Short mmCIF file of N, CA and C in Angstrom, two decimals:
data_model
loop_
_atom_site.label_atom_id
_atom_site.label_comp_id
_atom_site.label_asym_id
_atom_site.label_seq_id
_atom_site.Cartn_x
_atom_site.Cartn_y
_atom_site.Cartn_z
N MET A 100 -3.99 -53.60 60.78
CA MET A 100 -5.56 -54.23 61.00
C MET A 100 -5.02 -55.39 59.87
N ASP A 101 -6.11 -56.18 60.33
CA ASP A 101 -6.20 -57.30 59.47
C ASP A 101 -7.16 -57.11 58.41
N THR A 102 -6.92 -57.05 57.20
CA THR A 102 -7.82 -56.47 56.19
C THR A 102 -8.75 -57.94 55.94
N LEU A 103 -8.19 -59.06 55.64
CA LEU A 103 -9.58 -60.00 55.84
C LEU A 103 -10.37 -60.15 57.14
N THR A 104 -10.28 -59.76 58.09
CA THR A 104 -11.21 -59.62 58.96
C THR A 104 -12.48 -58.63 59.12
N TYR A 105 -11.84 -57.47 58.48
CA TYR A 105 -12.27 -56.46 58.46
C TYR A 105 -13.58 -56.48 56.96
N SER A 106 -12.74 -57.02 56.11
CA SER A 106 -13.72 -57.40 55.10
C SER A 106 -14.69 -58.67 55.52
N MET A 107 -14.78 -59.63 55.83
CA MET A 107 -15.61 -60.34 56.77
C MET A 107 -16.46 -60.03 57.62
N THR A 108 -16.02 -58.96 58.36
CA THR A 108 -17.01 -58.83 59.54
C THR A 108 -17.98 -57.34 58.84
N LEU A 109 -17.68 -56.92 57.58
CA LEU A 109 -18.22 -55.67 56.75
C LEU A 109 -19.24 -56.34 56.03
N ALA A 110 -18.97 -57.36 55.46
CA ALA A 110 -20.01 -58.38 55.01
C ALA A 110 -21.09 -58.75 55.59
N GLN A 111 -20.63 -59.58 57.30
CA GLN A 111 -21.85 -59.95 57.91
C GLN A 111 -22.89 -58.26 58.34
N MET A 112 -22.18 -57.27 58.53
CA MET A 112 -22.91 -56.42 59.27
C MET A 112 -23.75 -56.17 58.10
N ILE A 113 -23.40 -55.83 56.77
CA ILE A 113 -24.25 -55.52 55.48
C ILE A 113 -25.59 -56.60 55.28
N SER A 114 -25.02 -57.64 55.34
CA SER A 114 -25.92 -58.64 55.33
C SER A 114 -27.14 -58.74 56.26
N ARG A 115 -26.62 -58.85 57.68
CA ARG A 115 -27.30 -58.37 58.72
C ARG A 115 -28.52 -57.06 58.91
N ALA A 116 -28.02 -55.95 57.90
CA ALA A 116 -28.74 -54.66 57.89
C ALA A 116 -29.39 -55.53 56.64
N ILE A 117 -29.29 -55.68 55.49
CA ILE A 117 -30.52 -56.20 54.88
C ILE A 117 -31.60 -56.79 54.90
N GLU A 118 -31.33 -57.72 55.98
CA GLU A 118 -32.32 -58.71 56.49
C GLU A 118 -33.18 -57.71 57.49
N GLN A 119 -32.64 -56.95 58.27
CA GLN A 119 -33.23 -55.81 58.91
C GLN A 119 -34.02 -55.10 58.23
N SER A 120 -33.80 -54.42 56.96
CA SER A 120 -34.25 -53.67 55.94
C SER A 120 -35.57 -53.97 55.57
N GLY A 121 -35.77 -55.68 55.49
CA GLY A 121 -37.16 -56.01 54.92
C GLY A 121 -36.89 -56.12 53.33
N LYS A 122 -35.56 -55.70 52.65
CA LYS A 122 -35.70 -56.03 51.49
C LYS A 122 -34.71 -57.53 51.30
N THR A 123 -35.40 -57.46 50.02
CA THR A 123 -34.09 -58.94 49.49
C THR A 123 -32.57 -58.35 49.38
N LYS A 124 -31.64 -59.16 49.00
CA LYS A 124 -30.15 -59.36 48.74
C LYS A 124 -30.18 -58.50 46.98
N GLN A 125 -31.30 -59.53 46.38
CA GLN A 125 -31.52 -58.72 45.13
C GLN A 125 -31.82 -57.24 45.00
N GLN A 126 -33.00 -57.11 45.73
CA GLN A 126 -33.22 -55.23 45.81
C GLN A 126 -32.31 -54.60 45.97
N VAL A 127 -31.79 -54.96 46.82
CA VAL A 127 -30.36 -54.20 47.03
C VAL A 127 -29.30 -53.90 46.12
N ALA A 128 -28.73 -55.25 45.50
CA ALA A 128 -28.32 -55.33 44.39
C ALA A 128 -28.34 -54.56 43.25
N GLN A 129 -29.81 -54.24 43.04
CA GLN A 129 -30.28 -53.48 42.06
C GLN A 129 -30.32 -52.27 42.10
N ALA A 130 -30.45 -52.01 43.68
CA ALA A 130 -30.74 -50.69 43.83
C ALA A 130 -29.28 -49.93 44.07
N SER A 131 -28.38 -50.99 44.25
CA SER A 131 -26.77 -50.02 44.55
C SER A 131 -26.04 -50.28 42.89
N GLY A 132 -26.65 -51.09 42.10
CA GLY A 132 -26.00 -50.87 40.87
C GLY A 132 -25.00 -51.89 40.41
N ILE A 133 -24.87 -52.72 41.56
CA ILE A 133 -23.81 -53.91 41.55
C ILE A 133 -24.36 -54.86 41.10
N PRO A 134 -23.76 -55.67 40.20
CA PRO A 134 -24.22 -56.74 39.29
C PRO A 134 -24.78 -58.20 40.36
N TRP A 135 -25.47 -58.90 39.82
CA TRP A 135 -25.88 -59.69 41.18
C TRP A 135 -24.81 -60.95 41.65
N THR A 136 -24.59 -61.46 40.37
CA THR A 136 -23.41 -62.37 40.88
C THR A 136 -22.22 -62.01 41.52
N THR A 137 -21.95 -60.28 41.54
CA THR A 137 -20.59 -59.67 42.13
C THR A 137 -21.22 -59.55 43.75
N PHE A 138 -22.43 -58.78 43.58
CA PHE A 138 -22.88 -58.98 45.21
C PHE A 138 -23.42 -60.14 45.91
N CYS A 139 -23.25 -60.91 45.07
CA CYS A 139 -23.47 -62.31 46.16
C CYS A 139 -22.24 -62.96 46.73
N ARG A 140 -21.01 -62.79 45.61
CA ARG A 140 -19.70 -63.33 45.74
C ARG A 140 -19.15 -62.19 46.95
N ARG A 141 -19.53 -61.25 46.86
CA ARG A 141 -18.75 -59.73 47.74
C ARG A 141 -19.33 -60.26 49.32
N LEU A 142 -21.06 -60.58 49.43
CA LEU A 142 -21.27 -60.79 50.76
C LEU A 142 -20.97 -62.33 51.09
N ASP A 143 -21.04 -63.27 50.26
CA ASP A 143 -21.04 -64.48 50.74
C ASP A 143 -19.91 -65.37 50.79
N HIS A 144 -18.91 -64.25 50.02
CA HIS A 144 -17.34 -64.97 50.20
C HIS A 144 -16.12 -63.94 50.51
N PRO A 145 -16.33 -62.91 51.48
CA PRO A 145 -15.71 -61.94 51.56
C PRO A 145 -14.05 -62.30 51.58
N GLU A 146 -13.47 -63.84 51.76
CA GLU A 146 -12.55 -63.91 52.05
C GLU A 146 -11.73 -63.64 50.76
N LYS A 147 -12.65 -63.80 49.76
CA LYS A 147 -12.28 -64.23 48.28
C LYS A 147 -12.14 -62.90 47.57
N SER A 148 -13.31 -62.38 47.90
CA SER A 148 -13.61 -60.95 46.48
C SER A 148 -14.28 -59.72 48.04
N PHE A 149 -13.54 -59.27 48.04
CA PHE A 149 -13.68 -57.70 48.97
C PHE A 149 -14.76 -56.82 48.18
N LEU A 150 -15.53 -56.00 49.47
CA LEU A 150 -16.54 -54.91 48.66
C LEU A 150 -15.61 -53.85 48.39
N THR A 151 -15.54 -53.20 47.15
CA THR A 151 -14.78 -51.65 47.21
C THR A 151 -15.58 -50.69 47.83
N ILE A 152 -14.91 -49.72 48.18
CA ILE A 152 -15.27 -48.57 48.84
C ILE A 152 -16.59 -48.12 48.22
N PRO A 153 -16.48 -47.70 46.85
CA PRO A 153 -17.65 -47.33 46.10
C PRO A 153 -19.10 -48.57 46.30
N GLU A 154 -18.37 -49.81 45.97
CA GLU A 154 -20.03 -50.65 46.59
C GLU A 154 -20.56 -50.76 47.78
N VAL A 155 -19.75 -50.02 48.79
CA VAL A 155 -19.76 -49.96 50.44
C VAL A 155 -21.27 -48.68 49.93
N ILE A 156 -20.72 -47.46 49.56
CA ILE A 156 -21.39 -46.63 49.49
C ILE A 156 -22.53 -46.67 48.73
N SER A 157 -22.84 -47.56 47.80
CA SER A 157 -23.75 -47.39 47.02
C SER A 157 -25.20 -48.69 47.68
N ILE A 158 -24.16 -49.37 48.33
CA ILE A 158 -25.56 -50.51 49.42
C ILE A 158 -25.59 -49.66 50.46
N CYS A 159 -24.98 -48.84 51.30
CA CYS A 159 -25.45 -47.77 52.29
C CYS A 159 -26.48 -46.77 51.72
N ASP A 160 -26.25 -46.34 50.54
CA ASP A 160 -27.46 -45.61 50.12
C ASP A 160 -28.82 -46.21 49.70
N ALA A 161 -28.79 -47.26 49.59
CA ALA A 161 -29.63 -48.22 49.02
C ALA A 161 -30.27 -48.31 50.20
N LEU A 162 -29.80 -48.45 51.25
CA LEU A 162 -30.27 -49.19 52.43
C LEU A 162 -30.53 -47.96 53.66
N ALA A 163 -30.32 -46.59 53.41
CA ALA A 163 -30.03 -45.71 53.71
C ALA A 163 -29.37 -45.72 55.11
N LEU A 164 -28.15 -46.08 54.83
CA LEU A 164 -27.23 -46.41 56.16
C LEU A 164 -26.36 -45.52 55.89
N ASN A 165 -25.54 -44.52 57.03
CA ASN A 165 -24.26 -43.78 57.13
C ASN A 165 -23.41 -44.64 56.75
N PHE A 166 -22.62 -44.12 55.93
CA PHE A 166 -21.39 -44.51 55.31
C PHE A 166 -20.07 -44.86 55.88
N ILE A 167 -19.95 -43.72 57.07
CA ILE A 167 -18.91 -43.30 57.87
C ILE A 167 -19.46 -44.20 59.47
N GLY A 168 -20.78 -44.27 59.67
CA GLY A 168 -21.28 -45.04 60.80
C GLY A 168 -21.18 -46.46 60.59
N VAL A 169 -21.28 -46.78 59.42
CA VAL A 169 -20.92 -48.74 59.00
C VAL A 169 -19.77 -48.84 58.95
N LEU A 170 -18.40 -48.10 58.41
CA LEU A 170 -17.28 -48.25 58.71
C LEU A 170 -16.72 -48.22 60.40
N SER A 171 -17.46 -47.18 60.85
CA SER A 171 -16.93 -46.82 62.26
C SER A 171 -17.40 -48.03 63.28
N GLU A 172 -18.68 -48.82 62.77
CA GLU A 172 -19.22 -49.67 63.42
C GLU A 172 -18.24 -51.08 63.26
N VAL A 173 -17.76 -51.39 61.98
CA VAL A 173 -17.16 -52.37 61.51
C VAL A 173 -15.75 -52.16 62.16
N GLU A 174 -15.29 -50.89 62.44
CA GLU A 174 -13.92 -50.75 63.00
C GLU A 174 -13.90 -51.37 64.62
N GLN A 175 -14.63 -50.48 65.03
CA GLN A 175 -14.61 -50.97 66.53
C GLN A 175 -15.10 -52.59 66.68
N SER A 176 -15.78 -52.96 65.90
CA SER A 176 -16.28 -54.57 66.11
C SER A 176 -14.88 -55.25 65.75
N VAL A 177 -14.13 -55.10 64.98
CA VAL A 177 -12.70 -55.68 64.38
C VAL A 177 -11.63 -55.46 65.39
N ASP A 178 -12.03 -54.07 65.75
CA ASP A 178 -10.95 -54.11 67.19
C ASP A 178 -10.98 -54.81 68.46
N GLY A 179 -12.76 -54.84 68.59
CA GLY A 179 -12.90 -55.78 70.02
C GLY A 179 -12.43 -57.30 70.00
N LYS A 180 -12.72 -57.73 68.64
CA LYS A 180 -12.33 -59.28 68.29
C LYS A 180 -10.84 -59.21 68.21
N GLN A 181 -9.94 -58.26 67.80
CA GLN A 181 -8.74 -58.48 67.91
C GLN A 181 -7.95 -58.12 69.36
N PHE A 182 -8.86 -57.44 69.83
CA PHE A 182 -8.62 -57.37 71.26
C PHE A 182 -8.60 -58.81 72.45
N LYS A 183 -10.07 -59.38 71.97
CA LYS A 183 -10.07 -60.58 72.54
C LYS A 183 -9.13 -61.62 71.96
N SER A 184 -8.43 -61.78 70.86
CA SER A 184 -7.87 -62.82 70.74
C SER A 184 -6.53 -62.49 70.81
N GLU A 185 -6.54 -61.03 71.30
CA GLU A 185 -4.81 -61.03 71.85
C GLU A 185 -4.64 -61.08 73.07
N ALA A 186 -5.86 -61.36 73.87
CA ALA A 186 -5.96 -61.70 75.39
C ALA A 186 -5.68 -62.95 75.65
N LEU A 187 -6.29 -63.75 74.56
CA LEU A 187 -6.89 -64.86 74.63
C LEU A 187 -5.38 -65.71 74.36
N ALA A 188 -4.52 -64.78 73.35
CA ALA A 188 -3.21 -65.72 73.14
C ALA A 188 -2.37 -65.57 74.17
N GLU A 189 -2.39 -64.43 75.15
CA GLU A 189 -1.85 -64.09 76.40
C GLU A 189 -2.43 -64.95 77.81
N GLY A 190 -3.35 -65.75 76.96
CA GLY A 190 -4.08 -66.50 78.39
C GLY A 190 -4.99 -65.91 79.59
N GLY A 191 -5.24 -64.83 78.72
CA GLY A 191 -6.49 -63.95 79.58
C GLY A 191 -7.63 -64.53 78.88
N GLU A 192 -9.06 -63.69 79.83
CA GLU A 192 -10.37 -63.70 78.68
C GLU A 192 -10.20 -62.99 77.47
#
């Protein structure tokens, strides 16, 4: 599994979940106990600074999301992207 793709997909999904929750990023950062600068770096630059498991659990708790469900959704999305990438490399759709 490509960890960079996984990290970027996870950050995108969490950012969308925050938008849908009606909470601000700052509220979620505070509720999850992650310093604001770290929180922004993890979500805005996941290619440089990966979210840790404890951070994802805290964010999921702050957003009332199921941690395992979030990871499963990310994995399915990453697998789908990799499948498409492999198909394109082989000349398929």
